[in-house]
């Protein structure tokens, strides 16, 4: 039978024929095109450290990359850390862990009397500044003995 009869090129024929000759029917099965090994893949130990830092310290990709370089002498790019976190569905922190106020803000909030909001304080300061700009200036009388 010829390739012309089946409507395929000779190249397509040999793409199928060579695996059939070497492996039989198994050679004709569809195979995965994924690589068999990845020599440049991130080591499992590094991925475990990234997971540990994300779960326990809630570090972002940039801080994780900096931490690994400084304390473990491991060089990994922040985009690589982000890719690993996204692949493990750890790309975003839960809402409660995303933004923690600094301790100074917490202390300031505790020191404020109840009922005073920071926005109210800023608004009062702005109003006071406007009042100072708009008030008429007082001209102090000059005493004759000060001349």
PDB file of C-alpha atoms in Angstrom:
ATOM      1  CA  UNK A   1       0.000   0.000   0.000  1.00  0.00           C
ATOM      2  CA  UNK A   2       1.269   3.423  -0.769  1.00  0.00           C
ATOM      3  CA  UNK A   3       1.182   6.692   1.140  1.00  0.00           C
ATOM      4  CA  UNK A   4      -0.699   8.249  -1.777  1.00  0.00           C
ATOM      5  CA  UNK A   5      -3.502   5.709  -1.342  1.00  0.00           C
ATOM      6  CA  UNK A   6      -3.969   6.738   2.335  1.00  0.00           C
ATOM      7  CA  UNK A   7      -3.434  10.441   1.597  1.00  0.00           C
ATOM      8  CA  UNK A   8      -0.409  10.939   3.860  1.00  0.00           C
ATOM      9  CA  UNK A   9       3.140  12.043   3.180  1.00  0.00           C
ATOM     10  CA  UNK A  10       6.113   9.687   3.304  1.00  0.00           C
ATOM     11  CA  UNK A  11       7.419  11.628   6.301  1.00  0.00           C
ATOM     12  CA  UNK A  12       4.182  10.971   8.220  1.00  0.00           C
ATOM     13  CA  UNK A  13       4.371   7.298   7.232  1.00  0.00           C
ATOM     14  CA  UNK A  14       7.863   6.904   8.680  1.00  0.00           C
ATOM     15  CA  UNK A  15       6.916   8.829  11.843  1.00  0.00           C
ATOM     16  CA  UNK A  16       4.463   5.981  12.532  1.00  0.00           C
ATOM     17  CA  UNK A  17       6.405   3.132  10.922  1.00  0.00           C
ATOM     18  CA  UNK A  18       9.686   3.400  12.884  1.00  0.00           C
ATOM     19  CA  UNK A  19       8.141   3.145  16.387  1.00  0.00           C
ATOM     20  CA  UNK A  20       5.944   0.273  15.132  1.00  0.00           C
ATOM     21  CA  UNK A  21       9.050  -1.616  13.970  1.00  0.00           C
ATOM     22  CA  UNK A  22      10.907  -1.202  17.262  1.00  0.00           C
ATOM     23  CA  UNK A  23       8.066  -1.484  19.833  1.00  0.00           C
ATOM     24  CA  UNK A  24       5.139  -3.043  17.992  1.00  0.00           C
ATOM     25  CA  UNK A  25       1.619  -1.821  18.784  1.00  0.00           C
ATOM     26  CA  UNK A  26       2.859  -0.109  21.976  1.00  0.00           C
ATOM     27  CA  UNK A  27       4.992   2.202  19.823  1.00  0.00           C
ATOM     28  CA  UNK A  28       1.845   3.619  18.202  1.00  0.00           C
ATOM     29  CA  UNK A  29       0.228   4.733  21.489  1.00  0.00           C
ATOM     30  CA  UNK A  30       0.141   8.430  22.286  1.00  0.00           C
ATOM     31  CA  UNK A  31       2.963   9.451  24.613  1.00  0.00           C
ATOM     32  CA  UNK A  32       3.369  12.409  26.881  1.00  0.00           C
ATOM     33  CA  UNK A  33       5.584  15.119  25.505  1.00  0.00           C
ATOM     34  CA  UNK A  34       6.572  16.229  28.996  1.00  0.00           C
ATOM     35  CA  UNK A  35      10.279  15.985  29.744  1.00  0.00           C
ATOM     36  CA  UNK A  36      11.410  12.818  31.483  1.00  0.00           C
ATOM     37  CA  UNK A  37      13.620  14.777  33.891  1.00  0.00           C
ATOM     38  CA  UNK A  38      14.212  18.463  34.672  1.00  0.00           C
ATOM     39  CA  UNK A  39      17.826  19.114  35.632  1.00  0.00           C
ATOM     40  CA  UNK A  40      17.170  22.814  36.327  1.00  0.00           C
ATOM     41  CA  UNK A  41      14.193  22.217  38.624  1.00  0.00           C
ATOM     42  CA  UNK A  42      14.289  23.767  42.095  1.00  0.00           C
ATOM     43  CA  UNK A  43      15.467  21.266  44.698  1.00  0.00           C
ATOM     44  CA  UNK A  44      12.880  19.786  47.037  1.00  0.00           C
ATOM     45  CA  UNK A  45      14.700  21.153  50.105  1.00  0.00           C
ATOM     46  CA  UNK A  46      14.481  24.712  48.758  1.00  0.00           C
ATOM     47  CA  UNK A  47      10.763  24.312  48.011  1.00  0.00           C
ATOM     48  CA  UNK A  48      10.235  23.033  51.564  1.00  0.00           C
ATOM     49  CA  UNK A  49      12.028  26.100  52.976  1.00  0.00           C
ATOM     50  CA  UNK A  50       9.876  28.391  50.808  1.00  0.00           C
ATOM     51  CA  UNK A  51       6.720  26.686  52.101  1.00  0.00           C
ATOM     52  CA  UNK A  52       7.957  26.918  55.696  1.00  0.00           C
ATOM     53  CA  UNK A  53       8.719  30.646  55.420  1.00  0.00           C
ATOM     54  CA  UNK A  54       5.372  31.351  53.759  1.00  0.00           C
ATOM     55  CA  UNK A  55       3.286  29.413  56.273  1.00  0.00           C
ATOM     56  CA  UNK A  56       5.071  30.423  59.475  1.00  0.00           C
ATOM     57  CA  UNK A  57       6.314  33.955  58.769  1.00  0.00           C
ATOM     58  CA  UNK A  58       3.908  35.038  55.961  1.00  0.00           C
ATOM     59  CA  UNK A  59       6.809  36.339  53.871  1.00  0.00           C
ATOM     60  CA  UNK A  60       6.214  37.432  50.297  1.00  0.00           C
ATOM     61  CA  UNK A  61       8.297  36.204  47.332  1.00  0.00           C
ATOM     62  CA  UNK A  62      10.817  39.040  47.523  1.00  0.00           C
ATOM     63  CA  UNK A  63      11.440  38.612  51.240  1.00  0.00           C
ATOM     64  CA  UNK A  64      11.699  34.819  50.883  1.00  0.00           C
ATOM     65  CA  UNK A  65      14.321  35.206  48.137  1.00  0.00           C
ATOM     66  CA  UNK A  66      16.266  37.701  50.278  1.00  0.00           C
ATOM     67  CA  UNK A  67      16.049  35.463  53.363  1.00  0.00           C
ATOM     68  CA  UNK A  68      17.266  32.363  51.496  1.00  0.00           C
ATOM     69  CA  UNK A  69      20.198  34.281  50.025  1.00  0.00           C
ATOM     70  CA  UNK A  70      21.227  35.934  53.288  1.00  0.00           C
ATOM     71  CA  UNK A  71      20.809  33.084  55.753  1.00  0.00           C
ATOM     72  CA  UNK A  72      21.085  29.931  53.632  1.00  0.00           C
ATOM     73  CA  UNK A  73      23.292  31.135  50.766  1.00  0.00           C
ATOM     74  CA  UNK A  74      20.685  29.956  48.227  1.00  0.00           C
ATOM     75  CA  UNK A  75      20.167  32.132  45.187  1.00  0.00           C
ATOM     76  CA  UNK A  76      16.654  32.028  43.782  1.00  0.00           C
ATOM     77  CA  UNK A  77      14.847  34.794  41.939  1.00  0.00           C
ATOM     78  CA  UNK A  78      11.708  36.330  43.447  1.00  0.00           C
ATOM     79  CA  UNK A  79       9.769  35.421  40.284  1.00  0.00           C
ATOM     80  CA  UNK A  80      10.821  31.793  40.781  1.00  0.00           C
ATOM     81  CA  UNK A  81       9.563  31.925  44.366  1.00  0.00           C
ATOM     82  CA  UNK A  82       6.286  33.452  43.130  1.00  0.00           C
ATOM     83  CA  UNK A  83       5.915  30.661  40.539  1.00  0.00           C
ATOM     84  CA  UNK A  84       6.488  27.989  43.180  1.00  0.00           C
ATOM     85  CA  UNK A  85       3.958  29.600  45.551  1.00  0.00           C
ATOM     86  CA  UNK A  86       1.351  29.914  42.787  1.00  0.00           C
ATOM     87  CA  UNK A  87       1.886  26.302  41.726  1.00  0.00           C
ATOM     88  CA  UNK A  88       1.211  25.215  45.323  1.00  0.00           C
ATOM     89  CA  UNK A  89      -1.863  27.509  45.624  1.00  0.00           C
ATOM     90  CA  UNK A  90      -0.076  29.652  48.185  1.00  0.00           C
ATOM     91  CA  UNK A  91       0.129  32.755  46.003  1.00  0.00           C
ATOM     92  CA  UNK A  92      -2.157  34.873  48.165  1.00  0.00           C
ATOM     93  CA  UNK A  93      -2.280  35.048  51.921  1.00  0.00           C
ATOM     94  CA  UNK A  94      -5.621  34.811  53.719  1.00  0.00           C
ATOM     95  CA  UNK A  95      -7.194  38.186  54.467  1.00  0.00           C
ATOM     96  CA  UNK A  96      -6.387  38.024  58.174  1.00  0.00           C
ATOM     97  CA  UNK A  97      -2.690  37.441  57.530  1.00  0.00           C
ATOM     98  CA  UNK A  98      -2.207  39.776  54.570  1.00  0.00           C
ATOM     99  CA  UNK A  99      -1.600  43.072  56.350  1.00  0.00           C
ATOM    100  CA  UNK A 100      -0.658  43.329  59.959  1.00  0.00           C
ATOM    101  CA  UNK A 101      -0.298  46.825  61.400  1.00  0.00           C
ATOM    102  CA  UNK A 102       3.119  47.670  62.790  1.00  0.00           C
ATOM    103  CA  UNK A 103       3.443  47.556  66.560  1.00  0.00           C
ATOM    104  CA  UNK A 104       3.764  51.356  66.743  1.00  0.00           C
ATOM    105  CA  UNK A 105       0.301  51.759  65.228  1.00  0.00           C
ATOM    106  CA  UNK A 106      -1.126  49.233  67.666  1.00  0.00           C
ATOM    107  CA  UNK A 107       0.474  51.028  70.619  1.00  0.00           C
ATOM    108  CA  UNK A 108      -0.769  54.413  69.371  1.00  0.00           C
ATOM    109  CA  UNK A 109      -4.287  53.040  68.968  1.00  0.00           C
ATOM    110  CA  UNK A 110      -4.202  51.671  72.507  1.00  0.00           C
ATOM    111  CA  UNK A 111      -2.929  54.974  73.912  1.00  0.00           C
ATOM    112  CA  UNK A 112      -5.715  57.047  72.290  1.00  0.00           C
ATOM    113  CA  UNK A 113      -8.725  57.720  74.461  1.00  0.00           C
ATOM    114  CA  UNK A 114     -11.804  55.776  73.423  1.00  0.00           C
ATOM    115  CA  UNK A 115     -13.958  57.478  70.815  1.00  0.00           C
ATOM    116  CA  UNK A 116     -11.098  59.287  69.060  1.00  0.00           C
ATOM    117  CA  UNK A 117     -10.402  57.977  65.650  1.00  0.00           C
ATOM    118  CA  UNK A 118      -7.175  58.737  63.840  1.00  0.00           C
ATOM    119  CA  UNK A 119      -9.182  60.307  60.987  1.00  0.00           C
ATOM    120  CA  UNK A 120     -10.907  62.588  63.460  1.00  0.00           C
ATOM    121  CA  UNK A 121      -7.569  63.717  64.837  1.00  0.00           C
ATOM    122  CA  UNK A 122      -6.238  64.466  61.337  1.00  0.00           C
ATOM    123  CA  UNK A 123      -9.431  66.317  60.438  1.00  0.00           C
ATOM    124  CA  UNK A 124      -9.183  68.417  63.588  1.00  0.00           C
ATOM    125  CA  UNK A 125      -5.550  69.231  62.811  1.00  0.00           C
ATOM    126  CA  UNK A 126      -6.468  70.315  59.256  1.00  0.00           C
ATOM    127  CA  UNK A 127      -9.306  72.492  60.522  1.00  0.00           C
ATOM    128  CA  UNK A 128      -7.009  74.081  63.091  1.00  0.00           C
ATOM    129  CA  UNK A 129      -4.405  74.808  60.407  1.00  0.00           C
ATOM    130  CA  UNK A 130      -7.064  76.420  58.181  1.00  0.00           C
ATOM    131  CA  UNK A 131      -8.291  78.497  61.112  1.00  0.00           C
ATOM    132  CA  UNK A 132      -4.760  79.714  61.765  1.00  0.00           C
ATOM    133  CA  UNK A 133      -4.392  80.765  58.127  1.00  0.00           C
ATOM    134  CA  UNK A 134      -7.737  82.607  57.951  1.00  0.00           C
ATOM    135  CA  UNK A 135      -7.786  84.406  61.276  1.00  0.00           C
ATOM    136  CA  UNK A 136      -7.027  88.099  61.203  1.00  0.00           C
ATOM    137  CA  UNK A 137      -3.580  88.935  62.422  1.00  0.00           C
ATOM    138  CA  UNK A 138      -3.427  90.959  65.531  1.00  0.00           C
ATOM    139  CA  UNK A 139      -1.279  93.995  65.389  1.00  0.00           C
ATOM    140  CA  UNK A 140       0.285  94.507  68.730  1.00  0.00           C
ATOM    141  CA  UNK A 141       0.559  98.081  69.845  1.00  0.00           C
ATOM    142  CA  UNK A 142       4.077  99.320  70.126  1.00  0.00           C
ATOM    143  CA  UNK A 143       4.756 100.936  73.448  1.00  0.00           C
ATOM    144  CA  UNK A 144       6.596 104.194  73.449  1.00  0.00           C
ATOM    145  CA  UNK A 145       9.244 102.937  75.844  1.00  0.00           C
ATOM    146  CA  UNK A 146      10.241 100.042  73.499  1.00  0.00           C
ATOM    147  CA  UNK A 147      11.367 102.362  70.681  1.00  0.00           C
TER     148      UNK A 147
END
